[in-house]
Tab-separated table of C-alpha atoms in Angstrom:
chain	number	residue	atom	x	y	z
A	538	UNK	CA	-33.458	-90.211	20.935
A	539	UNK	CA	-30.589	-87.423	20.866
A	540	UNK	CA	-30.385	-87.725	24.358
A	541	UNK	CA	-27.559	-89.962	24.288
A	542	UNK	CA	-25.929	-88.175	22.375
A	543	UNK	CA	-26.307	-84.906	24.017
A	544	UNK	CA	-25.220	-86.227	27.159
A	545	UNK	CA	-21.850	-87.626	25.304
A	546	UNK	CA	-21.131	-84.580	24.062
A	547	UNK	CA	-21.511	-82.614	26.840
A	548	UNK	CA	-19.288	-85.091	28.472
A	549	UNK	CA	-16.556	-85.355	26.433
A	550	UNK	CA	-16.287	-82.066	24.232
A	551	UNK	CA	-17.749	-79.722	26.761
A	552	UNK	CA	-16.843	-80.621	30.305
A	553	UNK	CA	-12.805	-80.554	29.872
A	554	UNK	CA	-13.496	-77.222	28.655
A	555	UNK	CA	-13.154	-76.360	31.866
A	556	UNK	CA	-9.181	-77.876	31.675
A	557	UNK	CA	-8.548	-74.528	30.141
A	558	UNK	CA	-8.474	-72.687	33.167
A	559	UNK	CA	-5.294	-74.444	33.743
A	560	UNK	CA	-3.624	-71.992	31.092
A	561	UNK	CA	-4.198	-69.220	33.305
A	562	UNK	CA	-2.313	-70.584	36.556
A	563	UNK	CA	0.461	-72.288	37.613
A	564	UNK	CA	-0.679	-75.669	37.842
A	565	UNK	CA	1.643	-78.367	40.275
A	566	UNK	CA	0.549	-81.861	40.662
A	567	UNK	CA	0.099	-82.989	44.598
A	568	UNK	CA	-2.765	-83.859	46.462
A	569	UNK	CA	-5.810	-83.868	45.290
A	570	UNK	CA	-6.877	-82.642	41.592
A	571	UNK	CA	-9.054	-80.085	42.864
A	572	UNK	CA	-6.853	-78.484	45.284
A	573	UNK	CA	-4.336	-78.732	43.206
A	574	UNK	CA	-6.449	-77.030	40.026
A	575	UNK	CA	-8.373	-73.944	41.937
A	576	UNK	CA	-5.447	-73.855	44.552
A	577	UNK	CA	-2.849	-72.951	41.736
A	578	UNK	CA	-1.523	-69.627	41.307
A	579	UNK	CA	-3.584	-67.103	39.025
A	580	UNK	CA	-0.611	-66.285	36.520
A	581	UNK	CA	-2.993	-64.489	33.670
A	582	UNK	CA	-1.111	-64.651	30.191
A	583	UNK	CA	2.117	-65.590	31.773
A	584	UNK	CA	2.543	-68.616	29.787
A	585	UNK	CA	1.244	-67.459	26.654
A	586	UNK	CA	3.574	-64.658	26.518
A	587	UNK	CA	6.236	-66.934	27.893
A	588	UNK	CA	5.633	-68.984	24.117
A	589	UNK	CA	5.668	-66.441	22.477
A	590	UNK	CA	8.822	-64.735	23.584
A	591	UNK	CA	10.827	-68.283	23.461
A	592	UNK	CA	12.542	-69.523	20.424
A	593	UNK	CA	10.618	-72.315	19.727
A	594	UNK	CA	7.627	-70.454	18.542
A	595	UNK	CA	8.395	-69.080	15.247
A	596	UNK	CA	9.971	-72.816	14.558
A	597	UNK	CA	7.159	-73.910	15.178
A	598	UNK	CA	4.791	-71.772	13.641
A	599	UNK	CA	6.834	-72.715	10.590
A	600	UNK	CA	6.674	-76.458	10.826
A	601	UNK	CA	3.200	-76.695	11.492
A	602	UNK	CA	2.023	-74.208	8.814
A	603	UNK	CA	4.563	-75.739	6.366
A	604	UNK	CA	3.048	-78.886	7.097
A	605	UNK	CA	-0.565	-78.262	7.265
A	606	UNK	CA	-0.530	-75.840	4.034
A	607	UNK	CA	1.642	-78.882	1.901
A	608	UNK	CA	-1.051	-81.452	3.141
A	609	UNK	CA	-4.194	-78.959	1.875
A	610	UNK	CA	-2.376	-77.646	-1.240
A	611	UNK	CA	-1.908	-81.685	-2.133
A	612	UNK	CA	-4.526	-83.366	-0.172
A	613	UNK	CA	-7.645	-81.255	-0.757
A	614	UNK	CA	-7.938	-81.471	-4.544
A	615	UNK	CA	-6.471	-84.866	-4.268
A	616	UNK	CA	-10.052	-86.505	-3.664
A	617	UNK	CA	-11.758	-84.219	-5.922
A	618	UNK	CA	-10.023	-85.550	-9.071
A	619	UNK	CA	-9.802	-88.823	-7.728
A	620	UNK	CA	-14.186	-88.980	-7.330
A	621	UNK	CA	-13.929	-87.324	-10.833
A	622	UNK	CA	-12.295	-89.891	-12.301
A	623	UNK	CA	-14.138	-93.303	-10.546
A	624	UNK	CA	-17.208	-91.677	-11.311
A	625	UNK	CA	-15.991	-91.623	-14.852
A	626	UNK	CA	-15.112	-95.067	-15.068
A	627	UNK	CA	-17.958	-97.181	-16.452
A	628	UNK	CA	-16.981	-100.692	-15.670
A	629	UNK	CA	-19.083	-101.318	-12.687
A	630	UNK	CA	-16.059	-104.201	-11.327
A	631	UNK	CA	-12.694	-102.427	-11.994
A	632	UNK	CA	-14.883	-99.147	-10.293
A	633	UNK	CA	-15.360	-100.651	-7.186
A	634	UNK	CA	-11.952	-102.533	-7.128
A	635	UNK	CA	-10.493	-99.173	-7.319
A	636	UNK	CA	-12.713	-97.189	-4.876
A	637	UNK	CA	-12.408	-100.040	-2.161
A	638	UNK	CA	-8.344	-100.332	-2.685
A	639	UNK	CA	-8.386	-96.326	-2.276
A	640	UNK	CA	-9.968	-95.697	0.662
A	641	UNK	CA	-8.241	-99.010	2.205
A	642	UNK	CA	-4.889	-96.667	3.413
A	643	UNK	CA	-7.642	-94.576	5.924
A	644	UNK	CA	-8.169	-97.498	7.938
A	645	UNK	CA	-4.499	-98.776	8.659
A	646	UNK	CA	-3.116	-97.028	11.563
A	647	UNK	CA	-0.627	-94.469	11.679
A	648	UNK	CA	1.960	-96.581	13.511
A	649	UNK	CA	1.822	-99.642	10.147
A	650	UNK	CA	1.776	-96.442	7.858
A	651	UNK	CA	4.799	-94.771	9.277
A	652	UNK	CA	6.564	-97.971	8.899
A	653	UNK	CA	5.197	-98.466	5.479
A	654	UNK	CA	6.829	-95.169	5.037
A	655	UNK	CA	9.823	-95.203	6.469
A	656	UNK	CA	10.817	-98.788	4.557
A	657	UNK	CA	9.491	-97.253	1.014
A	658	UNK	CA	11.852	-94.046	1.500
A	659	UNK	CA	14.783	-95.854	3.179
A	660	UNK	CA	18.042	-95.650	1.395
A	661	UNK	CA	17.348	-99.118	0.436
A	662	UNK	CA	13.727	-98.803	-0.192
A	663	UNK	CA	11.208	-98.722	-3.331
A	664	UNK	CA	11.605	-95.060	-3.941
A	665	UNK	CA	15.601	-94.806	-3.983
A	666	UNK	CA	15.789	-97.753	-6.287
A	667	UNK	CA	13.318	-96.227	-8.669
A	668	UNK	CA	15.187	-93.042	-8.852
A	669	UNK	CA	18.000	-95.057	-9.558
A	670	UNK	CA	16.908	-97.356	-12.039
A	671	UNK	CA	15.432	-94.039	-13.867
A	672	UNK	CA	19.166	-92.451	-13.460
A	673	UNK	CA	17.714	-89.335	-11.648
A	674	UNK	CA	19.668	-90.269	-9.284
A	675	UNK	CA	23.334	-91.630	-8.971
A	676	UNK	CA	23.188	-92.697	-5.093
A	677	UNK	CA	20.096	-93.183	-2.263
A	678	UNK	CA	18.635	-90.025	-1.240
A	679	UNK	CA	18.515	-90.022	2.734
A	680	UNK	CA	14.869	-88.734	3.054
A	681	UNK	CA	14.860	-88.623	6.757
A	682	UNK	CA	18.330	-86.625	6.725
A	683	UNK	CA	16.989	-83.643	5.337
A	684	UNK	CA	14.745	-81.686	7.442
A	685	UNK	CA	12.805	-79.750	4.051
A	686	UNK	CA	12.669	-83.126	2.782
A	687	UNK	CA	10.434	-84.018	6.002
A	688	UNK	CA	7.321	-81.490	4.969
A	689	UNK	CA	6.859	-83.096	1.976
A	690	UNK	CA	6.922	-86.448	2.987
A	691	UNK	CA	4.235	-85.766	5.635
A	692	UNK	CA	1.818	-83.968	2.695
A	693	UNK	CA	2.130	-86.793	0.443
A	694	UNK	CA	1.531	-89.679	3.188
A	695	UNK	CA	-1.726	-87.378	4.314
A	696	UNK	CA	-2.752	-87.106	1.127
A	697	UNK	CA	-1.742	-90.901	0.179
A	698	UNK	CA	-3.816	-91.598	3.621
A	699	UNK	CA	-7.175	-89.463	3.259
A	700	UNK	CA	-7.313	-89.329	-0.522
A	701	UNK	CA	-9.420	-92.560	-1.085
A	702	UNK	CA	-11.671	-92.274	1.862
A	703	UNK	CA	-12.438	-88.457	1.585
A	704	UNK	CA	-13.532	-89.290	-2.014
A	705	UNK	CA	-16.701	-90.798	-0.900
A	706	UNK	CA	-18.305	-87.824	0.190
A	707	UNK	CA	-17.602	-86.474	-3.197
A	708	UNK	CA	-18.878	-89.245	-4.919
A	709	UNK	CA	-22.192	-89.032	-2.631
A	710	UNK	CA	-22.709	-85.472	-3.920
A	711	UNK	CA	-21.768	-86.665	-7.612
A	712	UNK	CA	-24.537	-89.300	-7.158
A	713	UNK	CA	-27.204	-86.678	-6.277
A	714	UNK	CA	-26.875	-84.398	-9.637
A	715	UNK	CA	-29.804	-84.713	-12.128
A	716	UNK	CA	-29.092	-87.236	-14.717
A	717	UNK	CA	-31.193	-84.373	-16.630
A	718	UNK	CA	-27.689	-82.228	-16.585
A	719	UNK	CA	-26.310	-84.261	-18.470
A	720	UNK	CA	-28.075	-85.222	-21.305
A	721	UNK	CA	-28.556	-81.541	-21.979
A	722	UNK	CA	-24.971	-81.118	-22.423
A	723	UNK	CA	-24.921	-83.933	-24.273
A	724	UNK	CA	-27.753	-82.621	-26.742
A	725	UNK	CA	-25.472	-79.237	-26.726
A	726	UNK	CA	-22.645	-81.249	-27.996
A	727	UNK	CA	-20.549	-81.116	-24.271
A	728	UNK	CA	-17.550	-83.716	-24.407
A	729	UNK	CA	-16.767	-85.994	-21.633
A	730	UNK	CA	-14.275	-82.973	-19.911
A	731	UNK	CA	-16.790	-80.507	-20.734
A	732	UNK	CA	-19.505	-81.900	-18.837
A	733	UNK	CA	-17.202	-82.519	-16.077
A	734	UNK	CA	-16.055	-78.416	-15.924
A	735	UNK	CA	-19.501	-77.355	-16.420
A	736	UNK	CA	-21.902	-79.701	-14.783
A	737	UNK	CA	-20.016	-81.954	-12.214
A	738	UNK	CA	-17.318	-79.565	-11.082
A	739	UNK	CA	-20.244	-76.623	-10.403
A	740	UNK	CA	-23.003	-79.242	-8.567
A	741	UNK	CA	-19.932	-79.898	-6.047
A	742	UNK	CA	-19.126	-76.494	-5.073
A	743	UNK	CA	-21.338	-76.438	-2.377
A	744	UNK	CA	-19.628	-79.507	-1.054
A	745	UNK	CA	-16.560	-78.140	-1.913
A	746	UNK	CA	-16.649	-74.892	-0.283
A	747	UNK	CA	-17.758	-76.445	3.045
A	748	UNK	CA	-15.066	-78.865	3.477
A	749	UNK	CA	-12.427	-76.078	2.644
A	750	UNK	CA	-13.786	-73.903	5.243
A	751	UNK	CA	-13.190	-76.949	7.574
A	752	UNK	CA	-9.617	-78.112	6.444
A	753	UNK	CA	-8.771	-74.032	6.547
A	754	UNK	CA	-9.586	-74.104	9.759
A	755	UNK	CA	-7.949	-76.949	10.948
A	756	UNK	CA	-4.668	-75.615	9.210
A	757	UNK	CA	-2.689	-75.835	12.529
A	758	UNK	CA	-3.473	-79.448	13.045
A	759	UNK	CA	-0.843	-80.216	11.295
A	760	UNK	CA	-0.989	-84.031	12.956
A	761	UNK	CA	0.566	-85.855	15.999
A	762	UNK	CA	1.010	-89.383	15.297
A	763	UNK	CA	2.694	-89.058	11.986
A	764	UNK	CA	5.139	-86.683	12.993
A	765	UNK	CA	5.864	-88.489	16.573
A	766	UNK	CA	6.306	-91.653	14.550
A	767	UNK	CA	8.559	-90.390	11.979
A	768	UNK	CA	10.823	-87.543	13.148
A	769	UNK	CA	14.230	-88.563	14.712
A	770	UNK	CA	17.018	-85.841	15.967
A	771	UNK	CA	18.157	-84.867	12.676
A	772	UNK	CA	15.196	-83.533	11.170
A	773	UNK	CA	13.447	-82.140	14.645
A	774	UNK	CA	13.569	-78.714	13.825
A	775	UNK	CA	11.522	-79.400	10.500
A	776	UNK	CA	9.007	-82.113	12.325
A	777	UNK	CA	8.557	-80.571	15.334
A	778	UNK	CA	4.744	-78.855	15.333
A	779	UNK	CA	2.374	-77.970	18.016
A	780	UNK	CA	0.852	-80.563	19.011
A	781	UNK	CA	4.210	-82.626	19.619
A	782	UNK	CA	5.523	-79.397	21.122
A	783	UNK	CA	2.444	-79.440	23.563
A	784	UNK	CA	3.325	-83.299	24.642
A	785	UNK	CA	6.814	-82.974	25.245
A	786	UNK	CA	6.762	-80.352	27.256
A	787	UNK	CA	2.976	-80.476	28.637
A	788	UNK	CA	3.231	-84.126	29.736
A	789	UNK	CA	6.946	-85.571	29.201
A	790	UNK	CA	8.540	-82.107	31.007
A	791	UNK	CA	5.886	-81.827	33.218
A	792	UNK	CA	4.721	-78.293	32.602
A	793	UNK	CA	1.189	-78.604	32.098
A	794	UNK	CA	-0.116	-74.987	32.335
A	795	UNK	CA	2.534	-74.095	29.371
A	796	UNK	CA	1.054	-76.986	27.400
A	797	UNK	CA	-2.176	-75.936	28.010
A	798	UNK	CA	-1.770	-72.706	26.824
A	799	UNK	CA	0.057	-73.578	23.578
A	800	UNK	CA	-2.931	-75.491	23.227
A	801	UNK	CA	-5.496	-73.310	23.902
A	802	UNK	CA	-3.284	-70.982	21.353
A	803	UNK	CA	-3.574	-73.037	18.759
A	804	UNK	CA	-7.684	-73.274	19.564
A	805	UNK	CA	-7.996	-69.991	19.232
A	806	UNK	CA	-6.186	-69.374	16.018
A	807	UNK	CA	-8.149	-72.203	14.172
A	808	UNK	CA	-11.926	-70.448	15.882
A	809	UNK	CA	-10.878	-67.207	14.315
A	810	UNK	CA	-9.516	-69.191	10.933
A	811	UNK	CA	-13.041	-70.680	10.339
A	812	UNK	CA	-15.035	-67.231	10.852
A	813	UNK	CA	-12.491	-65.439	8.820
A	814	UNK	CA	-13.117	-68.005	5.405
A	815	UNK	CA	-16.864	-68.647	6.284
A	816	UNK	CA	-17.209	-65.176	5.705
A	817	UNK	CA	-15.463	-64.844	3.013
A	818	UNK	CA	-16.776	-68.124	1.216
A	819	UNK	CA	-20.423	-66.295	2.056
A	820	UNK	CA	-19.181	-63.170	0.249
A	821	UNK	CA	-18.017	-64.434	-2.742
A	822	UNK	CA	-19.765	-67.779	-3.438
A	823	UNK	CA	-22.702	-66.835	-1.154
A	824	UNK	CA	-22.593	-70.500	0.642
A	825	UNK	CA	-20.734	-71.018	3.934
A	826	UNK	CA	-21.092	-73.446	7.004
A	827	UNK	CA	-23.183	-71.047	8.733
């Protein structure tokens, strides 16, 4: 029965493995793929040491770090208070209604959401006419004029994007704690917040620690379609991270070993991210991922 999927992931996340080689040489198109790819000269860390000796790398080190640590410093807890607070709720209708409407945003694609985006934070949009009703403002702010500006807008449309539907795996493990728990605390006089600091929040560490060990490690995957969708000229040294790096120059410029090994940098970095906090979640909460 796994077969299937053994064979499917052997195909697809273990075969182009083998891609990687193409970091190492100096790949040219011509001819046929194969003579092209083992035919290519053996260059060793050439290109790795060529992106790290340009200028772009420390700019982009800093955009996609900026980026990625914004979206897990607002997106992580984001869900955690948000399955908190439906699980609170105790009308069975208006619970749903608001569990189905916040998970709805995961399932639009990025290219409706970054227009969504760009509309709601356009000098004439929702946002600018807020702030000015509210006088915090005297004229439109031009979001996407001010590269800073640019981090924060991609945390908060992650966050506005994942919240809802990473909330159900939260609300899975809030639906497995013993009933028991909390008619104890009840008995022992626990409020409504008290039983959520002492019983809830503690029965979700587990769950808790294992998805941070994941985001953590995923913390320079700072996102392509968001960025590619929203950046223009003005803000490109803000919006520019690796993985847009990787296709301009991997497959618009035409220099695929360099792509590859930016990618295979960035591979790297997040292997030895996830090792790093799994053994640290072990040594201090004594659960990890493996």
């Amino acid at each position: 029965m796994i077969l299937p999927a053994f064979i499917c992931t052997l195909l697809f996340s273990y075969t182009p493995m083998f891609g990687l080689y193409m970091a190492f040489i100096n790949y040219t198109p011509g001819g046929s793929f194969a003579s092209s790819f083992f035919g290519g000269e053996f260059v060793g860390l050439q290109w790795f040491k060529y992106f790290f000796e340009s200028g772009d790398f420390w700019i982009i080190l800093r955009n996609t770090l900026a980026q990625s640590l914004l979206s897990l410093l607002l997106g992580f807890p984001a869900p955690i208070i948000l399955a908190i607070a439906i699980n609170e709720v105790r009308f069975g209708a208006f619970k749903k209604f608001v569990q189905t409407v916040s998970y709805l945003p995961h399932f639009i694609s990025w290219v409706i959401a970054a227009n969504i985006i760009i509309s709601v934070l356009s000098t004439q949009g929702l946002v600018n006419k807020l702030l000015m009703l509210l006088h915090v403002t005297d004229k439109p702010i031009a979001f996407f004029q001010h590269g800073p500006y640019f981090w924060w807008i991609i945390g908060f449309s992650n966050m506005w994007k994942d919240m809802g539907f990473n909330a159900i795996m939260y609300l899975a493990a809030i639906t497995s704690i013993n009933p028991e728990l909390y008619e104890a605390a009840k008995v022992d006089g626990a409020s409504r917040v008290r039983q959520m600091l002492h019983v809830t929040l503690p029965a979700l560490r587990p769950t808790i620690v294992i998805l941070l060990i994941l985001a953590v490690g995923g913390v320079l995957n700072a996102g392509f379609d968001q960025q590619y969708l929203m950046q223009n000229d003005l803000v490109l040294k803000y919006s520019d991270v690796i993985d847009t790096y990787t296709y301009r120059y991997g497959l618009q410029n035409g220099m695929f070993s360099y792509g590859a090994a930016v990618g295979l940098f960035k591979s790297l970095v997040a292997f030895v991210l996830v090792l790093a906090v799994n053994r640290l979640a072990k040594k201090v909460h004594d659960q990890a991922l493996f």
